[in-house]
mmCIF file of N, CA and C in Angstrom:
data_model
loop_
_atom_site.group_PDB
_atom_site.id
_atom_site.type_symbol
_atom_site.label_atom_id
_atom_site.label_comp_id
_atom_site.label_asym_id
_atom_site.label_seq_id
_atom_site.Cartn_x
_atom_site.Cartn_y
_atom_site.Cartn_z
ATOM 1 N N UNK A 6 10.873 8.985 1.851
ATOM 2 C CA UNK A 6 9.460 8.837 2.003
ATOM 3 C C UNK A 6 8.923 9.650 3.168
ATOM 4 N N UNK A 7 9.577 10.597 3.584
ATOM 5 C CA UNK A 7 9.575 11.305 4.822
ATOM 6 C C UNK A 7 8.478 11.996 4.708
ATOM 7 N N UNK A 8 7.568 12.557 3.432
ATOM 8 C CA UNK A 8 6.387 13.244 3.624
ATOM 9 C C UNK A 8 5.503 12.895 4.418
ATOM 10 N N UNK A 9 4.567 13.731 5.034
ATOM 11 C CA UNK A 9 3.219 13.618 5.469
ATOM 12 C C UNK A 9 2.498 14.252 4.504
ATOM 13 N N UNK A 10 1.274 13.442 4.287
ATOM 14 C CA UNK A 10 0.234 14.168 3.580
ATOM 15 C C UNK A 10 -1.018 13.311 4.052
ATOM 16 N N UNK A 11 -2.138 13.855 3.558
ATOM 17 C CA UNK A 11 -3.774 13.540 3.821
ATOM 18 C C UNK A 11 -3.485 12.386 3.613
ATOM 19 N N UNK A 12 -4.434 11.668 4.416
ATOM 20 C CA UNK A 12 -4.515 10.171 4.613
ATOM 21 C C UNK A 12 -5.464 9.943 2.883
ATOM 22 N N UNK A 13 -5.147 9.100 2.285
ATOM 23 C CA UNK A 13 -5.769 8.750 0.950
ATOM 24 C C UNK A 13 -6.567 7.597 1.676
ATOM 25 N N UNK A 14 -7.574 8.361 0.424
ATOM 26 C CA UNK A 14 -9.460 7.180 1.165
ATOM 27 C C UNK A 14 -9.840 7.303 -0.098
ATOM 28 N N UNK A 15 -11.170 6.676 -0.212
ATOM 29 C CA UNK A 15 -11.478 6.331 -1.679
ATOM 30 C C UNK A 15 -12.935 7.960 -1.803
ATOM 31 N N UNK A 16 -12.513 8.638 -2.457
ATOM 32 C CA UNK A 16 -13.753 9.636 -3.101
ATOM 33 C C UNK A 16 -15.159 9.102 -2.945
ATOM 34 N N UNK A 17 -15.278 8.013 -3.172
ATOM 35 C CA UNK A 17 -16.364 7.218 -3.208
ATOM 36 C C UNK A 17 -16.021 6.175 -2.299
ATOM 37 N N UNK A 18 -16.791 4.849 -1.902
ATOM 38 C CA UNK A 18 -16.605 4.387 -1.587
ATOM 39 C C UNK A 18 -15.745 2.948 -2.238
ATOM 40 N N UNK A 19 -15.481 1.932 -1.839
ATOM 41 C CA UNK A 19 -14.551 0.825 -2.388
ATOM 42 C C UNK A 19 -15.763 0.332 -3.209
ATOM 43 N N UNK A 20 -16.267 0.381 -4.587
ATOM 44 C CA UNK A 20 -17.483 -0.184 -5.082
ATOM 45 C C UNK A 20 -17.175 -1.554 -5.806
ATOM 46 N N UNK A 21 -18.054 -2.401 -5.694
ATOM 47 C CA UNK A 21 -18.419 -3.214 -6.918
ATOM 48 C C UNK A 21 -19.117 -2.776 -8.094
ATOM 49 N N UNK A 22 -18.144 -3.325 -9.561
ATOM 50 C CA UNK A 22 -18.082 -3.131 -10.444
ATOM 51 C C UNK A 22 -18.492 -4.452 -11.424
ATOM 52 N N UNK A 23 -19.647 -5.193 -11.207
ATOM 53 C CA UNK A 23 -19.809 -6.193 -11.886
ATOM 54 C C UNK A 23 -19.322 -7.194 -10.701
ATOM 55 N N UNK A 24 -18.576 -8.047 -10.650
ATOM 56 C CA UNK A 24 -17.592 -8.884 -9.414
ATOM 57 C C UNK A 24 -16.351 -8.657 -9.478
ATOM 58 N N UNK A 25 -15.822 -7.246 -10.365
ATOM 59 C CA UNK A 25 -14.717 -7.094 -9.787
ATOM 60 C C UNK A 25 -14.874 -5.798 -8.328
ATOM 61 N N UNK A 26 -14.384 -5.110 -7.510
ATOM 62 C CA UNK A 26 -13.991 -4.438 -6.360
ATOM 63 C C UNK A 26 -13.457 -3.576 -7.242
ATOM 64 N N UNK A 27 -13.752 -1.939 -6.990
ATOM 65 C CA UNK A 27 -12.668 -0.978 -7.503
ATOM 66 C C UNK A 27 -12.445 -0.447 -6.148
ATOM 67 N N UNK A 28 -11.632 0.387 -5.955
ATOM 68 C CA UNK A 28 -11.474 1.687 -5.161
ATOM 69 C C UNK A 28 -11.546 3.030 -5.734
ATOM 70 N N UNK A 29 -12.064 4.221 -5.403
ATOM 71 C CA UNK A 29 -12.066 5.210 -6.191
ATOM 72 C C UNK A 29 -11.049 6.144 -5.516
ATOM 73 N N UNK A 30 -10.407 6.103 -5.551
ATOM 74 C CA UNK A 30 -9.279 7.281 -4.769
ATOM 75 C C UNK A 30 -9.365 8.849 -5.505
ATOM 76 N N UNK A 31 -8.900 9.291 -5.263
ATOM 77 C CA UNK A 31 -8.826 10.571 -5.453
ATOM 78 C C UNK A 31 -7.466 10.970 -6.477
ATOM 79 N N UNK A 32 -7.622 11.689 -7.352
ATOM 80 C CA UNK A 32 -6.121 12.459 -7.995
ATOM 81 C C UNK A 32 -5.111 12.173 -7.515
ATOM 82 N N UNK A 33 -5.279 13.022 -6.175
ATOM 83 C CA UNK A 33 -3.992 13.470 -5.386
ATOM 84 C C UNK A 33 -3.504 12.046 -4.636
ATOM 85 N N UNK A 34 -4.723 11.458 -4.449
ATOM 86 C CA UNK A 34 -4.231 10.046 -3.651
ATOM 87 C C UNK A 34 -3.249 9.081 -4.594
ATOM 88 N N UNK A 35 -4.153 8.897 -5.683
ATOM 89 C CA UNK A 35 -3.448 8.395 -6.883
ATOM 90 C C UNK A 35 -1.824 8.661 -7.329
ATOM 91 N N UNK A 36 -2.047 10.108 -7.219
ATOM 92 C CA UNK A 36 -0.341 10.702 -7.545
ATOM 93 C C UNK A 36 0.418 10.553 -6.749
ATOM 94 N N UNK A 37 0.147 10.654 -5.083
ATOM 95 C CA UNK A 37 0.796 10.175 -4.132
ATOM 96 C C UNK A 37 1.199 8.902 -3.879
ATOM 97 N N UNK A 38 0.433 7.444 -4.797
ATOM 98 C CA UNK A 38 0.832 6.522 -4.264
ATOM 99 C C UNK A 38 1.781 6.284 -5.652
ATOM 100 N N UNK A 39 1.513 6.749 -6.560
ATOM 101 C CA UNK A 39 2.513 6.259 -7.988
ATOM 102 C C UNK A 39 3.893 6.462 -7.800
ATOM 103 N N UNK A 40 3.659 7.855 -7.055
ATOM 104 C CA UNK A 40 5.219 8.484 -6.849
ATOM 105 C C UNK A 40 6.333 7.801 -6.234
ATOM 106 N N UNK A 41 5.402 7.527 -5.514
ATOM 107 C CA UNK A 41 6.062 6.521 -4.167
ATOM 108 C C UNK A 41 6.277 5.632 -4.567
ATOM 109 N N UNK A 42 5.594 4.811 -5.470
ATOM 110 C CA UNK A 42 5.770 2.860 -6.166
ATOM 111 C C UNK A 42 7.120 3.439 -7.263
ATOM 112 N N UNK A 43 6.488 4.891 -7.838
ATOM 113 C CA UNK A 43 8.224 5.048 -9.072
ATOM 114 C C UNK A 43 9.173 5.180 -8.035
ATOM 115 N N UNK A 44 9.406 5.766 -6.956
ATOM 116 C CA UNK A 44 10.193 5.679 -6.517
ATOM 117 C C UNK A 44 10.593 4.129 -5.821
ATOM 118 N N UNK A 45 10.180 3.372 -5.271
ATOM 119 C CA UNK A 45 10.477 2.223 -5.174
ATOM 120 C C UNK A 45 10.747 1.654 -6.453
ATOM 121 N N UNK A 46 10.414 1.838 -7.073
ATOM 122 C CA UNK A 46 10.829 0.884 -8.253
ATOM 123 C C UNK A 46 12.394 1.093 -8.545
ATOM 124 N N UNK A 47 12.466 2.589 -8.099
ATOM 125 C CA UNK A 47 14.042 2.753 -8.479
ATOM 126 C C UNK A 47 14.799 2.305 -7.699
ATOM 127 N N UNK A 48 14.350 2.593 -6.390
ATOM 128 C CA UNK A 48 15.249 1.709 -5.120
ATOM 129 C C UNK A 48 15.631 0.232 -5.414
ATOM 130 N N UNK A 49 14.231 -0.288 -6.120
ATOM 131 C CA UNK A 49 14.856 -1.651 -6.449
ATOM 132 C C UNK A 49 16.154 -2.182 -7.908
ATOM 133 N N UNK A 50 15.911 -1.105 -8.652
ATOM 134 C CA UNK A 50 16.346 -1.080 -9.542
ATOM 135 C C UNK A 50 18.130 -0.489 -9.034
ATOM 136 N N UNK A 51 18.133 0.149 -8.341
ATOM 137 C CA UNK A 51 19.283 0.107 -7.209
ATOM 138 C C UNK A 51 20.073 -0.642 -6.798
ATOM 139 N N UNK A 52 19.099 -1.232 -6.133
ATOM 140 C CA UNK A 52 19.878 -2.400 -5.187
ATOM 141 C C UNK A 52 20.314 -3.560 -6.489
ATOM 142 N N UNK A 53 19.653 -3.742 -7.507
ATOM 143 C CA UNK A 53 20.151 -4.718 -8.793
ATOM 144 C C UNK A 53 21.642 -4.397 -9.015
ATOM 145 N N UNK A 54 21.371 -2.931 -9.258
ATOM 146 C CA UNK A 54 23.259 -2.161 -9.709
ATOM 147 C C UNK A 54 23.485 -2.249 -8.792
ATOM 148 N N UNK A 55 23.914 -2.699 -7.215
ATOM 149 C CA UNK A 55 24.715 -2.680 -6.641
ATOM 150 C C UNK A 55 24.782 -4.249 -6.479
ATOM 151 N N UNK A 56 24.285 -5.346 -6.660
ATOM 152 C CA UNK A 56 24.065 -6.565 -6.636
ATOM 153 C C UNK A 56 25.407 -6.774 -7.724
ATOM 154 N N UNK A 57 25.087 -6.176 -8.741
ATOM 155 C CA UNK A 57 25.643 -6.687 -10.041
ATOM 156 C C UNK A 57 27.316 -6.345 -10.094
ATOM 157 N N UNK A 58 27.332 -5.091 -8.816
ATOM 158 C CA UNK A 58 28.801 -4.056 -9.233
ATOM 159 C C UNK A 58 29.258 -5.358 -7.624
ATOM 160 N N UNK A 59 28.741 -5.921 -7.211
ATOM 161 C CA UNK A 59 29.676 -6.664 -5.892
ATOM 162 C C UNK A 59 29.328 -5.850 -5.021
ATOM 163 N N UNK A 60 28.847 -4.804 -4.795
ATOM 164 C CA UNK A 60 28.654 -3.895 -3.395
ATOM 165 C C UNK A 60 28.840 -4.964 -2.359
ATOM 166 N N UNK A 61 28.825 -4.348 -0.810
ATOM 167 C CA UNK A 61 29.369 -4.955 0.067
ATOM 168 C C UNK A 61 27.983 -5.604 1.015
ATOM 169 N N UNK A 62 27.589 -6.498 1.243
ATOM 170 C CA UNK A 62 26.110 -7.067 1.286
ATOM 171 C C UNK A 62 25.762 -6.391 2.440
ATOM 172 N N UNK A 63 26.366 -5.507 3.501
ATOM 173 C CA UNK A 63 25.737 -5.419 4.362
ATOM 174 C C UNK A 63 24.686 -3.695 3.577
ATOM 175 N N UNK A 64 25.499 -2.973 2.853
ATOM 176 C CA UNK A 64 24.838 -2.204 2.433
ATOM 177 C C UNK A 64 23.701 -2.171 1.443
ATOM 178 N N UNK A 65 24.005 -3.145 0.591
ATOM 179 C CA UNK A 65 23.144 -3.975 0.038
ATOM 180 C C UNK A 65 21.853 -4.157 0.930
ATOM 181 N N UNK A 66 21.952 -5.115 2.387
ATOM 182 C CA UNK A 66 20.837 -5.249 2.798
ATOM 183 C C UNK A 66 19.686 -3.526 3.139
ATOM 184 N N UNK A 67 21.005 -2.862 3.905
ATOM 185 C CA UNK A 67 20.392 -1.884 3.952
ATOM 186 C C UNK A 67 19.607 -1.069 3.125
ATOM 187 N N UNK A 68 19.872 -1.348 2.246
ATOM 188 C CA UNK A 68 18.999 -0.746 0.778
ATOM 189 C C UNK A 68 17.633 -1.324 0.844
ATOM 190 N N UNK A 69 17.727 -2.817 0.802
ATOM 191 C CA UNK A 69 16.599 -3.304 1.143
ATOM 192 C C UNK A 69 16.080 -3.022 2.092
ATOM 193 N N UNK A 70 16.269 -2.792 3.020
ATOM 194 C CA UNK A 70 15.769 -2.632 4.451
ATOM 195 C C UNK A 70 14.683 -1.586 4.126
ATOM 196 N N UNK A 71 15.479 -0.499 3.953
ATOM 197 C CA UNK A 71 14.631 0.741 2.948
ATOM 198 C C UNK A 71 13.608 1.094 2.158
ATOM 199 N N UNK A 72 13.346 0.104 0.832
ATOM 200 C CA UNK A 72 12.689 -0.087 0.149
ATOM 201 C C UNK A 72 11.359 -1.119 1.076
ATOM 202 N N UNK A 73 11.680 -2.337 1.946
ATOM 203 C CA UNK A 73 10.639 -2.746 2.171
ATOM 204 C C UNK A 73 10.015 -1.707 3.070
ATOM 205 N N UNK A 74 10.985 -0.432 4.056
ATOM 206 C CA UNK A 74 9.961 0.356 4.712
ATOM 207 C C UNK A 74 9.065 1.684 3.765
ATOM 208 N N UNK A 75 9.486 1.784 2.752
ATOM 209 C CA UNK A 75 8.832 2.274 1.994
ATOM 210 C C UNK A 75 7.521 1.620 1.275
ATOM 211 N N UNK A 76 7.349 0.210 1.080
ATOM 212 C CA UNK A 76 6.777 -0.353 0.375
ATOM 213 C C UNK A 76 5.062 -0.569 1.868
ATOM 214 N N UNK A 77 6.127 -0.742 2.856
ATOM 215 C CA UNK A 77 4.905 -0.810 3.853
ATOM 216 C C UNK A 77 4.533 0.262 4.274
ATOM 217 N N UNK A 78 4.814 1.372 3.931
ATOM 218 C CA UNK A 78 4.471 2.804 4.060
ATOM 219 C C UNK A 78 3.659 3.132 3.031
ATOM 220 N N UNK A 79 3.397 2.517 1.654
ATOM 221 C CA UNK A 79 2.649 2.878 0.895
ATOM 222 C C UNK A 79 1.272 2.121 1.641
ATOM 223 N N UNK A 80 1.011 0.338 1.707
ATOM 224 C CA UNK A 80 0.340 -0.530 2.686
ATOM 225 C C UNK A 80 0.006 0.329 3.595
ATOM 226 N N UNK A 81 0.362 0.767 4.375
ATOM 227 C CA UNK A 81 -0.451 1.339 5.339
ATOM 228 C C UNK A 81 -1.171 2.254 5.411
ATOM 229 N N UNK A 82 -0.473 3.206 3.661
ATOM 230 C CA UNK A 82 -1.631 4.109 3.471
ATOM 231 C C UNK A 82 -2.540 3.905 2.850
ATOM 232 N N UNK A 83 -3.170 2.893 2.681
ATOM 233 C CA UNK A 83 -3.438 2.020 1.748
ATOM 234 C C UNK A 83 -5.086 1.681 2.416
ATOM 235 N N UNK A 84 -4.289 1.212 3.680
ATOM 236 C CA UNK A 84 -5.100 0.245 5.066
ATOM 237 C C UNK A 84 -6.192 1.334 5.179
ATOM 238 N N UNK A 85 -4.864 2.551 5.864
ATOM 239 C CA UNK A 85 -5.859 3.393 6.368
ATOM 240 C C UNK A 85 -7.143 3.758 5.480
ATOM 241 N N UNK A 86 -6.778 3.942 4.572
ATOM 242 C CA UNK A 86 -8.387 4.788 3.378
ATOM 243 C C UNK A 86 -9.059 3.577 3.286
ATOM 244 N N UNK A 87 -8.707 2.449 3.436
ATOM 245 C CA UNK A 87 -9.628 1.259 3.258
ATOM 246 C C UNK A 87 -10.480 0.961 4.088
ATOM 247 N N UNK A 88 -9.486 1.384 5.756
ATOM 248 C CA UNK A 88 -10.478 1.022 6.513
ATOM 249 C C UNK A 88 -11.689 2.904 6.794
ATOM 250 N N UNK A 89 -11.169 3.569 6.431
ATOM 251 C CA UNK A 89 -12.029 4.669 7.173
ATOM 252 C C UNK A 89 -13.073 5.192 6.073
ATOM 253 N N UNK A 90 -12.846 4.115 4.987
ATOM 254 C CA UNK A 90 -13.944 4.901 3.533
ATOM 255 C C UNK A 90 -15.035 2.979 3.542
ATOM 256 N N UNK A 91 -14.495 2.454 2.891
ATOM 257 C CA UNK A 91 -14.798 1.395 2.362
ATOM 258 C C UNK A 91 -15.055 0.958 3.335
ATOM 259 N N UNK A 92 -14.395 0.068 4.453
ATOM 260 C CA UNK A 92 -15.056 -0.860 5.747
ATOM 261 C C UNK A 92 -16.052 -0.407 6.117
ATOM 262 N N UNK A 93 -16.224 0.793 6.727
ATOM 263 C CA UNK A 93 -17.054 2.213 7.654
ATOM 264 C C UNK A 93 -18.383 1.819 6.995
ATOM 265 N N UNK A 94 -18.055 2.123 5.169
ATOM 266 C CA UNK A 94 -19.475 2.168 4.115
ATOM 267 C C UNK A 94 -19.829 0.813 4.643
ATOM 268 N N UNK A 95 -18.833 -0.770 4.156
ATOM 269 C CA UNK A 95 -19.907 -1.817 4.045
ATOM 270 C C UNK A 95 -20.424 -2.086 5.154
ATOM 271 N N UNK A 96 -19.603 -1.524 6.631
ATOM 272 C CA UNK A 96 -20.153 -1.952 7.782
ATOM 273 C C UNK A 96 -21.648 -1.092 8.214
ATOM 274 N N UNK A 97 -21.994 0.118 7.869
ATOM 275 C CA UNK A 97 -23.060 0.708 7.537
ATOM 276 C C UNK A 97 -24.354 0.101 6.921
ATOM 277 N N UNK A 98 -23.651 -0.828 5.410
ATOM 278 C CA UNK A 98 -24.798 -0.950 4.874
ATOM 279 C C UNK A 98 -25.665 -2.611 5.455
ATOM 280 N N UNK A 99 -24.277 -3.186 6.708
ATOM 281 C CA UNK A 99 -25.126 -4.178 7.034
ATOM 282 C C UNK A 99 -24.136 -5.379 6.599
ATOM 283 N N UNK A 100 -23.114 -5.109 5.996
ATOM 284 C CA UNK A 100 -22.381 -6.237 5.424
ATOM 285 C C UNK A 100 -21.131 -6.579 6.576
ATOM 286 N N UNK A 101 -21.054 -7.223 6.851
ATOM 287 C CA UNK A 101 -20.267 -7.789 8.473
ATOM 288 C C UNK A 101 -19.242 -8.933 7.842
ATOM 289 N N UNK A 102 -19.420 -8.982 7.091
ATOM 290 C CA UNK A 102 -17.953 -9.830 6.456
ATOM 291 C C UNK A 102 -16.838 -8.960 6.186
ATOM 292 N N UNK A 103 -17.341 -7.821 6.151
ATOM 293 C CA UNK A 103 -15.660 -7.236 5.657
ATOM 294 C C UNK A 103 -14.596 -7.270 6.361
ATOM 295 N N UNK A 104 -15.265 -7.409 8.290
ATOM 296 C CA UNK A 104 -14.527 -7.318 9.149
ATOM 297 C C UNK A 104 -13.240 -8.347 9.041
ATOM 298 N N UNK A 105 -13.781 -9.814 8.657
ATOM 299 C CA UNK A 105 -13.234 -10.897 8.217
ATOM 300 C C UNK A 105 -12.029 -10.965 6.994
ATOM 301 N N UNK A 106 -12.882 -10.142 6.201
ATOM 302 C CA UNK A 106 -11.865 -9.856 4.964
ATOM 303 C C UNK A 106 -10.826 -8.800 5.450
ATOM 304 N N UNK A 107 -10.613 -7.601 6.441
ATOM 305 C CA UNK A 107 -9.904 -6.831 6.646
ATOM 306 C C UNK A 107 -8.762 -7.853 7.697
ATOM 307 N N UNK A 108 -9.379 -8.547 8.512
ATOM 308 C CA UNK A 108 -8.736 -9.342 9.535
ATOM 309 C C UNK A 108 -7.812 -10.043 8.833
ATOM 310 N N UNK A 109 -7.591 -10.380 7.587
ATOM 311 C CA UNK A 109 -7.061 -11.444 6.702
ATOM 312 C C UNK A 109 -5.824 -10.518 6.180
ATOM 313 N N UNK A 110 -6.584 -9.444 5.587
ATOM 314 C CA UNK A 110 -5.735 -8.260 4.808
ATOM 315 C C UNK A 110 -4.495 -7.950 6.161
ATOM 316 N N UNK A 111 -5.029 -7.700 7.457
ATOM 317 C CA UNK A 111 -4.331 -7.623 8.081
ATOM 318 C C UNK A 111 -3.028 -8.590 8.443
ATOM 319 N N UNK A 112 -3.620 -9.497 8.273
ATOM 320 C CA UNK A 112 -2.474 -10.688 8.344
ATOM 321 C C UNK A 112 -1.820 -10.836 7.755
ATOM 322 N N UNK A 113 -1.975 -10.874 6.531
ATOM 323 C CA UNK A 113 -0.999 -10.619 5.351
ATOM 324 C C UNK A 113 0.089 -9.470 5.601
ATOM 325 N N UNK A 114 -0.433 -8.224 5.718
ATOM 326 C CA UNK A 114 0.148 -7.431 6.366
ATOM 327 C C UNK A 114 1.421 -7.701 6.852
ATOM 328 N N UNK A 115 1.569 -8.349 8.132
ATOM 329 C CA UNK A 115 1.736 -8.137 9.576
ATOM 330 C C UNK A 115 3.031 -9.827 9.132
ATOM 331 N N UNK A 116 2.748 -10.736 8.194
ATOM 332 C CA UNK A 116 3.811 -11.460 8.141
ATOM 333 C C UNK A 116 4.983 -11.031 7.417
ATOM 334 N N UNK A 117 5.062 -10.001 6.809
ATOM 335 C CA UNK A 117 6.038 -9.149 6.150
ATOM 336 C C UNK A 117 6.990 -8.733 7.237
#
């Protein structure tokens, strides 16, 4: 997961869509985060075949170890476009709850 690339933010802003929330990301943001979830998916799909073959648990964990820093590496790129597109907009238009809702998101976060 060693790349750097552009911080992914939403093209638009995080809109309401009726009462559901979309995000509009971008192509490239999009392709960047899929890649990354297929690739986790395989990591996990990994660590199953080595679960299943007896591997030796400490490597085992390490696998995991891996995959969850990948998984919070996607999260954080996640955070970032959320907070510098979407928060920025609703805090602009006057809406002061988001701060609340990000404070939460954060927490969630942060017990992982």
């Amino acid at each position: 997961m060693g790349t750097t690339e552009a911080v992914p933010g939403c093209d638009e802003h995080c809109a309401s869509e009726g009462s559901v929330r979309k995000s509009h990301h971008s192509e490239k943001t999009k392709n960047n985060l899929v890649t990354r979830l297929n690739r986790i998916e395989g990591q996990i799909r990994g660590i199953k075949g080595l679960i299943e073959k007896d591997t030796y648990c400490d490597d085992v964990i390490t696998q995991i170890s891996a995959t969850q820093a990948a998984l919070n590496s996607v999260a954080k790129l996640l955070l970032e476009g959320h907070m510098k597109s979407c928060v920025v907009e609703r805090i602009q238009e006057g809406d002061h709850e988001v701060v609340d809702e990000l404070l939460v998101t954060i927490q969630r976060l942060m017990k992982k």
